[in-house]
């Protein structure tokens, strides 16, 4: 029997219902809150006309807690495949108009289906979140449903890029799928919380809601849960496109190169005067990064979290590189717990996706004090060592000023498997700064001197001569080449070209035991 007109009319009617999600009134409510609908977001993100929807008609058949009266075609999530800048992606977009986008068994089946296909096809998985968490009326079914997504997020991890944007509430179990993905973007009226909702009284008596606790400023600035924030939904969705442009489709590919008119021979004279005369004065390492890489290509990730480290992506001669840098303009560039987590995570993302890593070093060491020690700076700092040592992508380090003690080692020193290390003449490579070293080594000598002040100044000066320059490190092969700052772009470009075909393998094992 063929398709009758009635069959086709039924299908079109169902399709119409699916397009309306929870109904026109709820769509209006969504718009009144300044939010797009799940489908409008997909339209904005994907190349025009590229969306192929799957699972459009899936609907639950449960009856508990009045669910029989709340059956919506599609069940509150839109899933399928499309293209971003011509490259295929799998994506899901939660629909808040259907029972607050609450997560159900059917949603899980729909998302699992496209995640499985994304993994097999080697294409990125994109999530657009707007959800009140596990659908309470489904009980354990909705909890198990989350479990199905979590295991897929983990199986996809390091194989295909996974990016989640949060564009509304992201409550309860909804937070953990994003947390297992590679990048979280928060935009518009988004907020994330695991436990709530509730009103909390602070010690000063003011009332703080879960929204206050979990907005974009909290998660991109304080908790470090999210990586990027945008004021509008459009800006947030654009960030997905930008991020993807630096990433390959999967871990068997390299990021696609783009055409650039920026010559690799460009020499940037401003770099020669970037480092202040006073070795303790700050400067912004982002000025160096912007000057060295293809013009306008630097894209910072987690700019508001642990600002003492800068991480992100840029391009050299049109090819993506991952950037790791100390930031002397914040906390003198010292490493601490949060910056260690930030750096280690970015190194691992770059390594998983075959993106060469360039590290800029200007770090006086790890931040001292009980706050850091009690907080486990040893365990967190070890993540940086682990991540660099484990990485097999091309790695180049550039010492711009201080590379002291543990920070010298941690920040991709030669032993941490840096392939090539440059230093500017301003490089200072030592176990510790002059003052500290002299106090430890020459205390008695200084005390007993006829003029202790003069003696101390004399020893400090000789320590500076010996260690606070890059030449001793070059003598012993820890620095491969000392370069004039304005030569950095051409030298780095050539180094990356040589290293492009680098092959290194780690010993076979189930997995390493990275300190977490
Ligand atoms: C079922 C839900 C829901 C949920 C919201 N809704 N969350 N339905 N299960 N989890 C429904 C509401 O009942 C409402 O339906 C509609 O969605 C819109 O919700 P509102 O509350 O009117 O919207 P808003 O004021 O914007 O508040 C959004 C919200 C709030 C902050 C997300 O709805 C909320 O607090 N929801 C519960 C959040 C939560 O605690 N989730 C955790 C679940 S447990 P009607 O028909 O009345 O309009 C969990 C554990 C998993 O996830 C752990 C795994 C590790």
Coordinates of C-alpha atoms and ligand atoms in Angstrom, one line a residue:
X1 CA 0.0 0.0 0.0
X2 CA 1.4 3.4 -1.0
X3 CA 1.3 6.7 0.9
X4 CA -2.1 8.1 0.9
X5 CA -2.8 11.8 1.2
X6 CA -4.0 11.1 4.7
X7 CA -0.6 9.5 5.6
X8 CA 1.2 12.5 4.3
X9 CA -1.2 14.9 6.1
X10 CA -0.7 13.1 9.4
X11 CA 3.1 13.3 9.0
X12 CA 2.9 17.0 8.2
X13 CA 0.6 17.6 11.2
X14 CA 3.1 15.9 13.5
X15 CA 6.0 17.8 12.0
X16 CA 4.1 21.0 12.7
X17 CA 3.7 20.0 16.3
X18 CA 7.4 19.2 16.5
X19 CA 8.2 22.7 15.2
X20 CA 6.1 24.2 17.9
X21 CA 7.8 22.4 20.8
X22 CA 5.8 23.2 23.9
X23 CA 3.4 25.5 22.0
X24 CA 3.1 29.1 20.9
X25 CA 2.5 30.5 24.3
X26 CA 5.7 29.0 25.7
X27 CA 7.6 30.1 22.6
X28 CA 6.4 33.7 23.3
X29 CA 7.5 33.3 26.9
X30 CA 10.9 32.2 25.7
X31 CA 11.2 35.2 23.4
X32 CA 9.9 37.6 26.1
X33 CA 12.9 36.4 28.2
X34 CA 15.2 37.5 25.4
X35 CA 15.9 33.8 24.5
X36 CA 15.8 32.1 21.1
X37 CA 14.0 28.8 20.7
X38 CA 16.0 25.6 20.3
X39 CA 15.3 25.6 16.5
X40 CA 16.2 29.3 16.1
X41 CA 19.5 28.7 17.7
X42 CA 20.2 25.8 15.3
X43 CA 19.3 28.0 12.4
X44 CA 21.6 30.7 13.6
X45 CA 24.6 28.4 14.2
X46 CA 24.5 26.1 11.1
X47 CA 25.3 26.9 7.5
X48 CA 22.0 27.9 5.9
X49 CA 19.9 24.9 4.9
X50 CA 22.4 22.4 6.2
X51 CA 20.3 21.0 9.1
X52 CA 19.2 17.3 8.8
X53 CA 16.9 16.5 11.7
X54 CA 16.7 13.0 13.2
X55 CA 14.4 11.8 15.9
X56 CA 11.8 14.5 15.2
X57 CA 8.8 12.4 16.2
X58 CA 10.1 10.6 19.2
X59 CA 7.7 11.0 22.1
X60 CA 7.5 9.3 25.5
X61 CA 4.8 6.9 26.4
X62 CA 4.9 7.3 30.2
X63 CA 1.9 8.0 32.4
X64 CA 3.4 8.6 35.9
X65 CA 2.7 12.0 37.6
X66 CA 0.5 13.3 34.8
X67 CA 3.0 12.6 32.0
X68 CA 0.2 11.2 29.9
X69 CA -1.1 14.8 29.6
X70 CA 2.3 16.1 28.7
X71 CA 3.3 14.4 25.4
X72 CA 5.2 16.7 23.1
X73 CA 6.4 15.6 19.7
X74 CA 10.2 15.5 19.9
X75 CA 10.2 15.5 23.7
X76 CA 12.1 18.7 24.3
X77 CA 15.3 18.3 22.3
X78 CA 16.1 18.8 18.6
X79 CA 18.8 16.5 17.3
X80 CA 20.5 16.0 14.0
X81 CA 23.5 16.9 11.8
X82 CA 24.5 20.0 9.9
X83 CA 27.5 22.0 8.7
X84 CA 29.5 24.8 10.2
X85 CA 31.7 26.6 7.7
X86 CA 31.2 23.7 5.4
X87 CA 32.3 21.0 7.9
X88 CA 29.8 18.4 9.3
X89 CA 28.8 18.5 12.9
X90 CA 26.3 16.6 15.1
X91 CA 24.2 18.7 17.4
X92 CA 21.4 18.7 19.9
X93 CA 19.5 21.7 21.1
X94 CA 17.3 21.5 24.3
X95 CA 13.9 23.0 24.1
X96 CA 12.9 24.9 27.3
X97 CA 9.4 25.3 26.0
X98 CA 8.8 21.5 26.6
X99 CA 8.7 21.0 30.4
X100 CA 11.6 23.3 31.0
X101 CA 13.8 21.3 28.7
X102 CA 13.9 18.7 31.5
X103 CA 16.0 15.7 30.6
X104 CA 14.1 12.5 29.8
X105 CA 14.7 9.0 28.6
X106 CA 13.6 10.0 25.1
X107 CA 15.9 13.0 25.0
X108 CA 18.8 10.7 26.1
X109 CA 18.0 8.2 23.3
X110 CA 17.9 11.0 20.7
X111 CA 21.2 12.5 21.9
X112 CA 22.9 9.1 22.3
X113 CA 22.0 8.3 18.7
X114 CA 23.6 11.3 17.2
X115 CA 26.6 11.1 19.6
X116 CA 27.2 7.5 18.5
X117 CA 27.1 8.6 14.9
X118 CA 29.4 11.6 15.5
X119 CA 32.0 9.3 17.1
X120 CA 31.8 6.8 14.3
X121 CA 32.0 9.5 11.6
X122 CA 34.6 11.5 13.4
X123 CA 32.7 14.8 13.5
X124 CA 32.4 17.3 16.4
X125 CA 29.5 17.1 18.8
X126 CA 27.8 20.4 19.7
X127 CA 25.3 20.8 22.5
X128 CA 23.0 23.7 23.1
X129 CA 21.7 23.5 26.7
X130 CA 18.6 25.1 28.2
X131 CA 17.3 22.6 30.8
X132 CA 15.9 22.3 34.3
X133 CA 17.8 19.0 34.8
X134 CA 16.5 15.4 35.2
X135 CA 12.7 15.2 34.4
X136 CA 11.5 14.7 37.9
X137 CA 8.3 12.8 36.9
X138 CA 10.5 10.1 35.2
X139 CA 12.3 9.1 38.3
X140 CA 15.2 6.8 37.9
X141 CA 14.6 6.6 34.1
X142 CA 15.8 10.2 33.8
X143 CA 18.9 9.5 36.0
X144 CA 19.8 6.5 33.9
X145 CA 19.2 8.7 30.8
X146 CA 22.0 11.1 32.0
X147 CA 24.3 8.1 32.6
X148 CA 23.9 7.2 28.9
X149 CA 25.1 10.6 27.9
X150 CA 27.9 10.8 30.3
X151 CA 29.4 7.5 29.1
X152 CA 29.2 8.8 25.5
X153 CA 30.8 12.1 26.5
X154 CA 33.7 10.1 27.9
X155 CA 34.0 7.8 24.9
X156 CA 34.0 10.8 22.6
X157 CA 36.6 12.6 24.8
X158 CA 39.8 13.2 22.9
X159 CA 38.4 11.6 19.7
X160 CA 36.0 14.3 18.5
X161 CA 35.7 17.9 19.8
X162 CA 32.8 18.4 22.1
X163 CA 31.5 21.9 22.7
X164 CA 28.5 22.9 24.9
X165 CA 26.9 26.3 25.0
X166 CA 24.5 27.1 27.9
X167 CA 21.7 29.5 27.0
X168 CA 19.4 29.2 29.9
X169 CA 19.3 27.1 33.1
X170 CA 21.6 24.2 33.3
X171 CA 20.5 22.5 36.5
X172 CA 21.1 19.3 38.4
X173 CA 22.4 16.5 36.3
X174 CA 22.4 18.8 33.2
X175 CA 25.7 20.2 34.4
X176 CA 27.8 17.1 34.1
X177 CA 27.5 16.4 30.4
X178 CA 28.9 19.9 29.7
X179 CA 31.6 19.3 32.4
X180 CA 32.7 16.2 30.6
X181 CA 33.0 18.0 27.2
X182 CA 36.0 20.1 26.0
X183 CA 34.6 23.6 26.1
X184 CA 31.7 25.3 27.9
X185 CA 30.4 28.6 26.6
X186 CA 27.8 30.5 28.7
X187 CA 25.8 33.2 27.0
X188 CA 22.6 35.3 27.3
X189 CA 20.7 34.5 30.5
X190 CA 22.6 31.3 31.3
X191 CA 23.3 29.9 34.7
X192 CA 24.6 26.5 35.9
X193 CA 24.1 24.9 39.3
X194 CA 24.3 21.4 40.6
X195 CA 22.3 21.6 43.8
X196 CA 19.3 23.9 44.2
X197 CA 17.3 25.9 43.7
X198 CA 17.5 27.6 47.1
X199 CA 18.0 31.0 48.7
X200 CA 21.2 31.1 50.8
X201 CA 21.8 33.7 53.5
X202 CA 25.4 34.9 53.5
X203 CA 27.2 35.9 56.7
X204 CA 26.3 39.5 56.0
X205 CA 22.6 38.6 55.8
X206 CA 22.1 39.2 52.1
X207 CA 20.2 36.7 50.1
X208 CA 21.9 34.9 47.3
X209 CA 20.0 32.8 44.8
X210 CA 21.4 29.9 42.8
X211 CA 21.3 32.2 39.8
X212 CA 23.7 34.5 41.6
X213 CA 25.8 31.5 42.4
X214 CA 26.0 30.1 39.0
X215 CA 25.9 32.8 36.3
X216 CA 28.5 33.3 33.6
X217 CA 30.7 35.6 35.7
X218 CA 30.9 33.0 38.5
X219 CA 31.7 30.1 36.2
X220 CA 34.1 31.8 33.8
X221 CA 35.7 33.9 36.6
X222 CA 35.7 32.1 39.9
X223 CA 34.9 28.4 39.5
X224 CA 36.6 27.9 36.2
X225 CA 33.8 25.5 35.1
X226 CA 33.1 27.4 31.9
X227 CA 35.6 28.6 29.4
X228 CA 34.0 31.5 27.5
X229 CA 31.2 34.0 28.2
X230 CA 29.2 36.1 25.8
X231 CA 26.6 38.8 26.5
X232 CA 24.2 37.6 23.7
X233 CA 23.2 34.2 22.4
X234 CA 24.4 35.2 18.9
X235 CA 27.9 36.1 20.2
X236 CA 28.0 32.8 22.2
X237 CA 27.0 30.8 19.1
X238 CA 29.6 32.6 17.0
X239 CA 32.2 31.5 19.6
X240 CA 31.5 27.9 18.7
X241 CA 32.3 28.6 15.1
X242 CA 35.5 30.4 16.1
X243 CA 36.6 27.5 18.4
X244 CA 35.9 24.9 15.7
X245 CA 38.0 26.8 13.2
X246 CA 41.1 26.0 15.3
X247 CA 40.1 22.3 15.9
X248 CA 40.3 19.3 13.6
X249 CA 37.2 17.2 13.0
X250 CA 38.7 14.4 15.0
X251 CA 41.9 13.1 16.6
X252 CA 43.1 11.5 13.3
X253 CA 43.2 14.9 11.5
X254 CA 45.0 18.1 11.9
X255 CA 43.2 21.5 12.0
X256 CA 42.5 22.7 8.5
X257 CA 45.0 25.5 7.5
X258 CA 43.6 28.8 6.2
X259 CA 45.0 31.3 3.7
X260 CA 46.8 34.2 5.3
X261 CA 48.4 37.3 3.8
X262 CA 50.6 37.7 6.9
X263 CA 54.2 36.9 5.9
X264 CA 56.2 34.6 8.2
X265 CA 59.1 36.9 7.6
X266 CA 57.3 39.8 9.3
X267 CA 59.6 41.2 12.1
X268 CA 57.9 43.0 14.9
X269 CA 60.2 45.7 16.3
X270 CA 57.8 46.5 19.2
X271 CA 58.8 43.2 20.8
X272 CA 62.4 44.6 21.3
X273 CA 61.0 47.1 23.8
X274 CA 58.2 45.0 25.4
X275 CA 60.2 43.9 28.4
X276 CA 60.5 46.7 31.0
X277 CA 64.0 47.7 32.2
X278 CA 62.9 46.9 35.8
X279 CA 62.8 43.1 36.0
X280 CA 59.9 43.3 38.4
X281 CA 57.7 45.6 36.2
X282 CA 54.7 44.0 34.6
X283 CA 53.9 43.9 30.9
X284 CA 51.1 42.1 29.0
X285 CA 52.2 38.9 27.4
X286 CA 49.2 39.1 25.1
X287 CA 51.0 41.9 23.3
X288 CA 53.8 39.5 22.5
X289 CA 51.3 36.8 21.4
X290 CA 49.3 39.2 19.2
X291 CA 52.5 40.5 17.6
X292 CA 54.0 37.1 16.8
X293 CA 51.1 35.1 15.3
X294 CA 49.1 35.8 12.2
X295 CA 47.4 39.2 12.6
X296 CA 44.1 39.0 14.4
X297 CA 44.3 35.2 14.9
X298 CA 44.7 35.1 18.7
X299 CA 41.6 33.7 20.5
X300 CA 41.9 33.6 24.2
X301 CA 40.2 30.8 26.2
X302 CA 39.3 31.2 29.9
X303 CA 40.4 34.9 29.8
X304 CA 38.6 35.6 33.1
X305 CA 39.9 32.6 35.1
X306 CA 43.4 32.4 36.6
X307 CA 44.5 35.5 34.7
X308 CA 48.1 34.8 35.8
X309 CA 48.2 32.3 32.9
X310 CA 47.0 33.0 29.3
X311 CA 45.8 30.1 27.2
X312 CA 44.2 30.0 23.8
X313 CA 44.6 29.5 20.1
X314 CA 46.3 31.4 17.3
X315 CA 47.6 30.7 13.8
X316 CA 51.1 30.7 12.4
X317 CA 51.2 30.9 8.6
X318 CA 47.5 29.9 8.6
X319 CA 48.0 26.8 10.8
X320 CA 46.4 26.5 14.2
X321 CA 48.7 26.5 17.3
X322 CA 47.8 26.3 21.0
X323 CA 49.2 29.1 23.2
X324 CA 50.2 28.7 26.8
X325 CA 51.8 31.7 28.6
X326 CA 52.5 33.1 32.0
X327 CA 51.0 36.6 32.4
X328 CA 53.4 38.9 34.2
X329 CA 50.7 41.6 34.3
X330 CA 48.8 39.5 36.9
X331 CA 50.3 38.2 40.1
X332 CA 53.7 38.7 38.5
X333 CA 52.9 35.6 36.4
X334 CA 53.4 33.2 39.3
X335 CA 51.8 29.8 39.0
X336 CA 49.2 28.7 41.4
X337 CA 46.5 26.0 41.8
X338 CA 44.0 27.5 39.3
X339 CA 46.5 28.5 36.6
X340 CA 48.0 25.0 36.9
X341 CA 44.6 23.4 36.2
X342 CA 44.0 25.9 33.3
X343 CA 47.4 25.2 31.7
X344 CA 47.2 21.4 32.1
X345 CA 43.8 21.2 30.6
X346 CA 44.7 23.3 27.6
X347 CA 47.9 21.3 26.9
X348 CA 45.9 18.1 26.9
X349 CA 43.2 19.5 24.6
X350 CA 45.9 20.6 22.2
X351 CA 47.7 17.3 22.3
X352 CA 44.5 15.3 21.8
X353 CA 43.7 17.2 18.7
X354 CA 47.1 17.4 17.1
X355 CA 47.7 21.1 17.6
X356 CA 51.3 22.3 18.2
X357 CA 51.9 24.1 21.5
X358 CA 53.8 27.3 21.9
X359 CA 54.7 28.3 25.4
X360 CA 55.8 31.7 26.5
X361 CA 57.7 31.6 29.8
X362 CA 58.0 34.5 32.3
X363 CA 57.4 33.1 35.7
X364 CA 59.0 33.7 39.0
X365 CA 57.9 30.4 40.4
X366 CA 54.9 28.8 42.2
X367 CA 53.0 31.1 44.6
X368 CA 54.2 30.4 48.1
X369 CA 52.0 30.2 51.3
X370 CA 49.8 28.0 53.3
X371 CA 46.7 28.8 51.2
X372 CA 48.4 27.2 48.2
X373 CA 50.1 24.4 50.0
X374 CA 46.9 23.4 51.9
X375 CA 44.9 23.7 48.7
X376 CA 47.2 21.1 47.1
X377 CA 49.4 23.2 44.8
X378 CA 51.8 20.2 44.7
X379 CA 49.0 18.0 43.2
X380 CA 47.7 20.7 40.9
X381 CA 51.1 21.9 39.8
X382 CA 52.0 18.3 39.0
X383 CA 49.3 18.4 36.3
X384 CA 51.3 20.8 34.3
X385 CA 54.3 18.6 34.4
X386 CA 52.2 15.6 33.6
X387 CA 50.4 17.2 30.7
X388 CA 53.6 18.5 29.0
X389 CA 55.5 15.2 29.5
X390 CA 52.6 13.2 28.1
X391 CA 52.1 15.5 25.0
X392 CA 53.5 14.3 21.7
X393 CA 52.6 17.2 19.5
X394 CA 55.3 19.7 18.4
X395 CA 56.2 22.0 21.3
X396 CA 58.2 25.2 21.2
X397 CA 59.0 27.3 24.3
X398 CA 60.1 30.9 24.3
X399 CA 61.6 32.4 27.5
X400 CA 60.8 36.1 27.5
X401 CA 62.1 36.9 31.0
X402 CA 62.0 34.8 34.2
X403 CA 62.2 31.0 34.2
X404 CA 62.8 30.3 37.8
X405 CA 63.0 27.1 39.7
X406 CA 60.0 24.8 39.5
X407 CA 58.3 27.2 37.0
X408 CA 61.3 26.8 34.7
X409 CA 60.9 23.1 34.7
X410 CA 57.1 23.1 34.6
X411 CA 56.7 25.5 31.8
X412 CA 57.7 23.1 29.0
X413 CA 61.5 23.0 29.8
X414 CA 63.5 20.7 27.6
X415 CA 63.0 17.8 30.1
X416 CA 59.3 18.3 29.9
X417 CA 59.7 17.4 26.2
X418 CA 59.9 20.8 24.6
X419 CA 61.2 20.2 21.1
X420 CA 62.9 23.6 20.7
X421 CA 63.5 26.4 23.2
X422 CA 64.2 30.0 22.4
X423 CA 65.1 32.7 24.8
X424 CA 65.1 36.5 24.4
X425 CA 68.3 38.2 25.7
X426 CA 66.1 39.2 28.7
X427 CA 65.8 35.6 29.8
X428 CA 66.7 34.8 33.4
X429 CA 67.1 31.1 34.1
X430 CA 67.9 30.2 37.7
X431 CA 66.9 28.2 40.7
X432 CA 65.6 31.4 42.3
X433 CA 65.9 35.2 42.2
X434 CA 69.1 36.9 43.3
X435 CA 67.9 38.3 46.6
X436 CA 66.6 34.9 47.8
X437 CA 69.6 33.0 46.7
X438 CA 72.1 35.3 48.2
X439 CA 70.3 35.4 51.6
X440 CA 70.4 31.6 51.7
X441 CA 73.9 31.0 50.4
X442 CA 75.9 34.0 51.8
X443 CA 74.1 35.0 55.1
X444 CA 77.2 34.3 57.2
X445 CA 79.6 35.9 54.7
X446 CA 77.5 39.1 54.5
X447 CA 77.1 39.3 58.3
X448 CA 80.8 39.0 58.9
X449 CA 81.8 41.5 56.2
X450 CA 83.2 44.9 57.1
X451 CA 80.4 46.6 55.1
X452 CA 77.6 44.0 54.9
X453 CA 75.4 46.1 52.6
X454 CA 78.2 46.6 50.1
X455 CA 79.1 42.9 50.3
X456 CA 75.5 41.8 49.7
X457 CA 75.2 44.1 46.7
X458 CA 78.4 42.7 45.3
X459 CA 77.3 39.1 45.7
X460 CA 73.9 39.9 44.2
X461 CA 75.5 41.5 41.2
X462 CA 77.8 38.5 40.6
X463 CA 74.7 36.1 40.9
X464 CA 72.9 38.3 38.4
X465 CA 75.9 38.1 36.0
X466 CA 76.1 34.3 36.4
X467 CA 72.4 33.3 36.3
X468 CA 70.0 36.1 35.4
X469 CA 70.6 35.8 31.6
X470 CA 70.0 33.1 29.1
X471 CA 73.7 32.3 28.3
X472 CA 74.4 29.8 31.0
X473 CA 71.3 27.9 30.1
X474 CA 72.3 28.0 26.4
X475 CA 75.8 26.8 27.4
X476 CA 74.4 23.6 29.0
X477 CA 71.9 23.0 26.1
X478 CA 68.7 24.0 28.0
X479 CA 68.1 26.9 25.6
X480 CA 68.5 26.0 21.9
X481 CA 68.9 29.5 20.6
X482 CA 68.9 33.1 21.9
X483 CA 67.1 35.4 19.5
X484 CA 66.4 39.1 19.2
X485 CA 62.7 39.5 20.1
X486 CA 61.8 41.0 16.7
X487 CA 63.0 37.7 15.0
X488 CA 60.5 35.6 17.0
X489 CA 57.8 35.2 14.3
X490 CA 60.1 34.0 11.5
X491 CA 62.1 31.8 13.8
X492 CA 59.0 30.3 15.4
X493 CA 57.4 29.8 12.0
X494 CA 60.4 27.8 10.8
X495 CA 60.6 25.8 13.9
X496 CA 57.0 24.8 13.6
X497 CA 57.5 23.9 10.0
X498 CA 60.4 21.6 10.8
X499 CA 58.4 20.0 13.7
X500 CA 55.2 19.4 11.7
X501 CA 56.2 15.9 10.8
X502 CA 57.4 15.0 14.3
X503 CA 56.6 11.5 15.4
X504 CA 56.8 10.5 19.1
X505 CA 55.1 7.8 20.9
X506 CA 54.5 7.1 24.5
X507 CA 54.8 3.5 25.9
X508 CA 51.6 1.4 25.5
X509 CA 49.4 1.3 28.6
X510 CA 45.8 1.4 29.5
X511 CA 46.1 5.0 30.7
X512 CA 48.4 7.0 32.7
X513 CA 47.5 8.2 36.2
X514 CA 47.5 11.9 35.9
X515 CA 47.2 13.6 39.3
X516 CA 43.7 15.0 39.5
Ligands
LIG1 C1 10.3 18.4 35.2 C2 10.6 20.7 35.1 C3 11.9 20.6 35.6 C4 12.4 19.2 35.9 C5 11.5 22.6 35.2 N1 10.4 22.0 34.9 N2 12.5 21.8 35.7 N3 9.8 19.6 34.9 N4 11.5 18.2 35.7 N5 13.6 19.0 36.4 C6 9.2 22.5 34.4 C7 8.4 23.4 35.4 O1 7.7 22.6 36.3 C8 7.6 24.3 34.5 O2 6.5 23.6 34.1 C9 8.5 24.5 33.3 O3 9.5 23.4 33.3 C10 9.3 25.8 33.4 O4 9.9 25.9 34.7 P1 9.8 27.2 35.6 O5 10.2 26.8 36.9 O6 8.5 27.9 35.4 O7 10.9 28.1 34.9 P2 11.9 29.1 35.6 O8 11.2 30.0 36.6 O9 12.6 29.8 34.5 O10 12.9 28.2 36.4 C11 13.8 27.3 35.8 C12 14.5 26.4 36.8 C13 13.4 25.7 37.7 C14 15.4 27.2 37.7 C15 15.3 25.4 36.0 O11 12.4 25.2 36.9 C16 14.0 24.6 38.5 O12 14.5 24.9 39.6 N6 13.8 23.4 38.1 C17 14.4 22.2 38.9 C18 15.9 22.2 38.8 C19 16.5 21.1 39.5 O13 16.6 21.0 40.8 N7 16.8 20.1 38.8 C20 17.5 18.9 39.3 C21 16.8 17.7 39.0 S1 17.6 16.4 39.8 P3 5.0 24.3 34.1 O14 4.2 23.4 33.3 O15 4.7 24.5 35.5 O16 5.2 25.6 33.4 C22 18.9 16.0 38.8 C23 19.8 14.9 39.3 C24 20.7 14.3 38.3 O17 19.1 16.5 37.7 C25 22.0 14.0 38.9 C26 22.9 13.3 38.0 C27 24.4 13.4 38.4

